[in-house]
Short mmCIF file of C-alpha atoms in Angstrom, two decimals:
data_model
loop_
_atom_site.label_atom_id
_atom_site.label_comp_id
_atom_site.label_asym_id
_atom_site.label_seq_id
_atom_site.Cartn_x
_atom_site.Cartn_y
_atom_site.Cartn_z
CA UNK A 1 23.33 -3.35 13.75
CA UNK A 2 25.38 -3.08 10.76
CA UNK A 3 22.21 -4.15 8.31
CA UNK A 4 20.12 -1.16 9.97
CA UNK A 5 22.94 1.44 9.50
CA UNK A 6 23.56 -0.15 5.99
CA UNK A 7 19.44 0.69 5.74
CA UNK A 8 19.87 4.21 6.90
CA UNK A 9 22.99 4.80 4.09
CA UNK A 10 20.88 3.53 1.44
CA UNK A 11 17.95 5.95 2.09
CA UNK A 12 20.08 8.66 2.55
CA UNK A 13 22.04 7.73 -0.79
CA UNK A 14 18.63 7.19 -2.47
CA UNK A 15 17.34 10.57 -1.60
CA UNK A 16 20.83 12.21 -1.38
CA UNK A 17 23.13 10.79 -3.71
CA UNK A 18 25.76 13.84 -3.05
CA UNK A 19 26.03 13.04 0.78
CA UNK A 20 29.74 12.88 1.29
CA UNK A 21 31.04 9.94 3.55
CA UNK A 22 32.21 12.30 5.61
CA UNK A 23 29.03 13.41 6.71
CA UNK A 24 27.44 9.83 6.74
CA UNK A 25 30.15 8.64 9.30
CA UNK A 26 29.71 11.51 11.69
CA UNK A 27 25.45 10.62 10.84
CA UNK A 28 26.24 6.99 11.90
CA UNK A 29 27.64 7.66 15.28
CA UNK A 30 25.30 9.72 16.06
CA UNK A 31 22.58 7.02 15.85
CA UNK A 32 21.97 4.58 18.90
CA UNK A 33 20.54 1.37 19.38
CA UNK A 34 17.27 0.90 21.21
CA UNK A 35 14.93 -2.09 22.14
CA UNK A 36 11.82 -1.52 22.35
CA UNK A 37 8.44 -3.59 23.82
CA UNK A 38 4.96 -3.95 22.46
CA UNK A 39 3.61 -0.67 23.29
CA UNK A 40 6.24 1.56 23.90
CA UNK A 41 5.38 5.32 23.14
CA UNK A 42 8.17 6.71 21.31
CA UNK A 43 6.41 10.23 21.35
CA UNK A 44 3.15 11.36 23.68
CA UNK A 45 0.42 13.69 21.53
CA UNK A 46 1.27 17.22 23.13
CA UNK A 47 5.09 16.91 23.74
CA UNK A 48 7.56 17.50 21.64
CA UNK A 49 9.26 15.33 18.93
CA UNK A 50 12.73 15.46 19.33
CA UNK A 51 14.05 12.54 17.90
CA UNK A 52 14.95 10.76 14.46
CA UNK A 53 14.28 6.94 14.23
CA UNK A 54 15.42 4.46 12.08
CA UNK A 55 13.74 1.21 12.08
CA UNK A 56 15.89 -2.09 12.22
CA UNK A 57 13.03 -4.66 13.24
CA UNK A 58 9.15 -4.40 14.28
CA UNK A 59 6.86 -1.74 13.40
CA UNK A 60 5.81 1.77 14.57
CA UNK A 61 2.48 3.67 14.14
CA UNK A 62 1.17 7.06 14.01
CA UNK A 63 -2.24 7.75 15.76
CA UNK A 64 -4.49 10.42 17.36
CA UNK A 65 -6.25 10.53 20.61
CA UNK A 66 -9.56 12.12 20.82
CA UNK A 67 -10.76 13.53 24.13
CA UNK A 68 -11.70 10.06 25.35
CA UNK A 69 -8.68 8.42 24.38
CA UNK A 70 -9.67 6.43 21.18
CA UNK A 71 -7.13 6.27 19.04
CA UNK A 72 -7.31 6.80 15.52
CA UNK A 73 -4.22 5.47 13.16
CA UNK A 74 -3.16 7.71 10.90
CA UNK A 75 0.10 5.74 9.37
CA UNK A 76 2.67 2.49 10.32
CA UNK A 77 6.02 2.28 9.57
CA UNK A 78 8.08 -0.79 9.54
CA UNK A 79 11.77 -1.82 8.69
CA UNK A 80 14.07 0.61 6.80
CA UNK A 81 11.85 3.48 7.30
CA UNK A 82 12.93 6.77 8.54
CA UNK A 83 10.87 8.44 10.97
CA UNK A 84 11.55 12.69 11.99
CA UNK A 85 9.70 15.63 12.03
CA UNK A 86 9.62 17.26 8.62
CA UNK A 87 8.06 20.47 9.73
CA UNK A 88 9.35 23.62 12.18
CA UNK A 89 5.69 23.10 13.80
CA UNK A 90 6.17 19.05 13.88
CA UNK A 91 9.67 19.89 15.81
CA UNK A 92 9.17 22.95 17.88
CA UNK A 93 5.45 23.15 18.86
CA UNK A 94 3.16 19.92 20.67
CA UNK A 95 2.47 17.13 18.77
CA UNK A 96 -0.73 16.51 17.59
CA UNK A 97 -0.08 13.07 17.26
CA UNK A 98 1.48 9.89 19.57
CA UNK A 99 3.81 7.45 17.97
CA UNK A 100 4.33 4.40 19.58
CA UNK A 101 5.93 0.65 19.02
CA UNK A 102 3.65 -2.25 17.67
CA UNK A 103 5.40 -5.82 19.07
CA UNK A 104 8.85 -5.82 19.95
CA UNK A 105 11.89 -4.71 17.93
CA UNK A 106 14.87 -2.61 17.19
CA UNK A 107 14.94 1.14 16.04
CA UNK A 108 18.61 3.69 16.06
CA UNK A 109 17.60 6.76 17.86
CA UNK A 110 19.61 10.24 17.04
CA UNK A 111 18.47 13.65 18.66
CA UNK A 112 17.19 15.78 16.12
CA UNK A 113 19.42 18.90 16.51
CA UNK A 114 22.24 16.73 16.53
CA UNK A 115 20.92 15.26 13.41
CA UNK A 116 20.52 18.48 11.55
CA UNK A 117 23.83 19.98 12.86
CA UNK A 118 25.70 17.31 11.02
CA UNK A 119 24.32 17.89 7.69
CA UNK A 120 24.55 20.90 6.00
CA UNK A 121 21.08 22.74 5.59
CA UNK A 122 20.59 22.21 2.25
CA UNK A 123 20.94 18.62 3.09
CA UNK A 124 18.48 18.36 5.71
CA UNK A 125 15.79 20.58 3.29
CA UNK A 126 16.02 18.15 0.85
CA UNK A 127 15.32 15.02 3.01
CA UNK A 128 12.81 16.33 4.48
CA UNK A 129 11.38 18.07 0.98
CA UNK A 130 11.36 13.96 -0.32
CA UNK A 131 10.22 12.13 3.03
CA UNK A 132 7.52 15.12 3.16
CA UNK A 133 6.20 14.36 -0.70
CA UNK A 134 6.19 10.58 -0.17
CA UNK A 135 3.96 11.16 2.95
CA UNK A 136 1.46 13.43 1.20
CA UNK A 137 1.16 11.16 -2.17
CA UNK A 138 0.72 8.57 0.43
CA UNK A 139 -2.15 10.39 2.39
CA UNK A 140 -4.17 11.77 -0.73
CA UNK A 141 -3.94 7.99 -2.26
CA UNK A 142 -5.18 6.68 1.56
CA UNK A 143 -8.10 9.60 1.52
CA UNK A 144 -8.97 9.04 -2.26
CA UNK A 145 -9.33 4.79 -1.07
CA UNK A 146 -11.60 5.73 1.49
CA UNK A 147 -13.91 7.71 -0.22
CA UNK A 148 -14.03 5.65 -3.39
CA UNK A 149 -13.04 2.05 -2.75
CA UNK A 150 -15.41 -0.54 -0.49
CA UNK A 151 -13.89 -1.97 2.52
CA UNK A 152 -13.25 -5.16 0.43
CA UNK A 153 -11.12 -2.85 -1.98
CA UNK A 154 -9.45 -1.55 0.74
CA UNK A 155 -8.37 -4.41 2.29
CA UNK A 156 -7.29 -6.33 -1.05
CA UNK A 157 -5.46 -2.97 -1.73
CA UNK A 158 -3.48 -3.31 1.26
CA UNK A 159 -2.65 -6.81 1.25
CA UNK A 160 -1.53 -6.21 -2.74
CA UNK A 161 0.67 -2.98 -1.59
CA UNK A 162 1.71 -3.42 1.80
CA UNK A 163 1.76 -7.60 2.89
CA UNK A 164 3.62 -6.80 5.64
CA UNK A 165 1.01 -4.42 7.33
CA UNK A 166 -1.63 -7.04 7.12
CA UNK A 167 0.92 -9.74 8.42
CA UNK A 168 2.35 -7.97 11.49
CA UNK A 169 -0.57 -5.03 12.41
CA UNK A 170 -3.07 -6.42 15.07
CA UNK A 171 -6.63 -6.26 13.55
CA UNK A 172 -8.27 -3.70 15.52
CA UNK A 173 -5.26 -1.39 14.73
CA UNK A 174 -5.60 -2.50 10.96
CA UNK A 175 -9.08 -1.69 10.92
CA UNK A 176 -8.69 1.76 12.13
CA UNK A 177 -6.23 2.70 9.60
CA UNK A 178 -8.70 0.99 7.10
CA UNK A 179 -11.79 2.83 8.20
CA UNK A 180 -13.68 0.19 9.20
CA UNK A 181 -14.38 -1.89 12.66
CA UNK A 182 -12.39 -4.82 13.80
CA UNK A 183 -15.81 -7.47 12.82
CA UNK A 184 -15.96 -5.87 9.46
CA UNK A 185 -12.26 -6.58 8.84
CA UNK A 186 -12.80 -10.20 10.48
CA UNK A 187 -15.04 -11.14 8.29
CA UNK A 188 -13.54 -9.62 4.87
CA UNK A 189 -10.45 -11.77 6.47
CA UNK A 190 -12.41 -15.06 6.69
CA UNK A 191 -14.41 -14.69 2.92
CA UNK A 192 -11.20 -14.22 1.34
CA UNK A 193 -9.59 -17.13 3.13
CA UNK A 194 -12.96 -19.18 1.74
CA UNK A 195 -12.77 -17.98 -1.84
CA UNK A 196 -10.52 -19.93 -4.39
#
């Protein structure tokens, strides 16, 4: 519990160094711990996103569902990540994607209206801007990699930059994220294990 609050404090302090201790203490008390099981859905596609989440342990995924119910993974987040709706449409309109837990874990949850009421308006805007910038940079890099790198190169890059995903995310979810079939990813993993 103390560890995850420290994660929140470090994240807020790194993006918002001027955050005062009173605001942080109030924000700390607004977050409540929540244990989750594998495949617990935090947000259903088509529902309104009304909570901020801080991941203490475990991983969550964001994904789109097509009309046939097939999932396309958009992103993964692990321990220490703060996840919240970053735009007015994300917060006030039906969500275009779902958010679910992978495996078991613990996260901290805070009502988004309460989150925004606790912090000064400029602070909330600055935090959202920082998180949105990181998200956009990551999205552009992922699109670049999908268009310019081979399947093997994409997987090797993931191993270098985000080894936690290769270790904790099920193969079929990882394959979807990397733009390949589970069979292709399984073969790549086997080939890389054989390589000296």
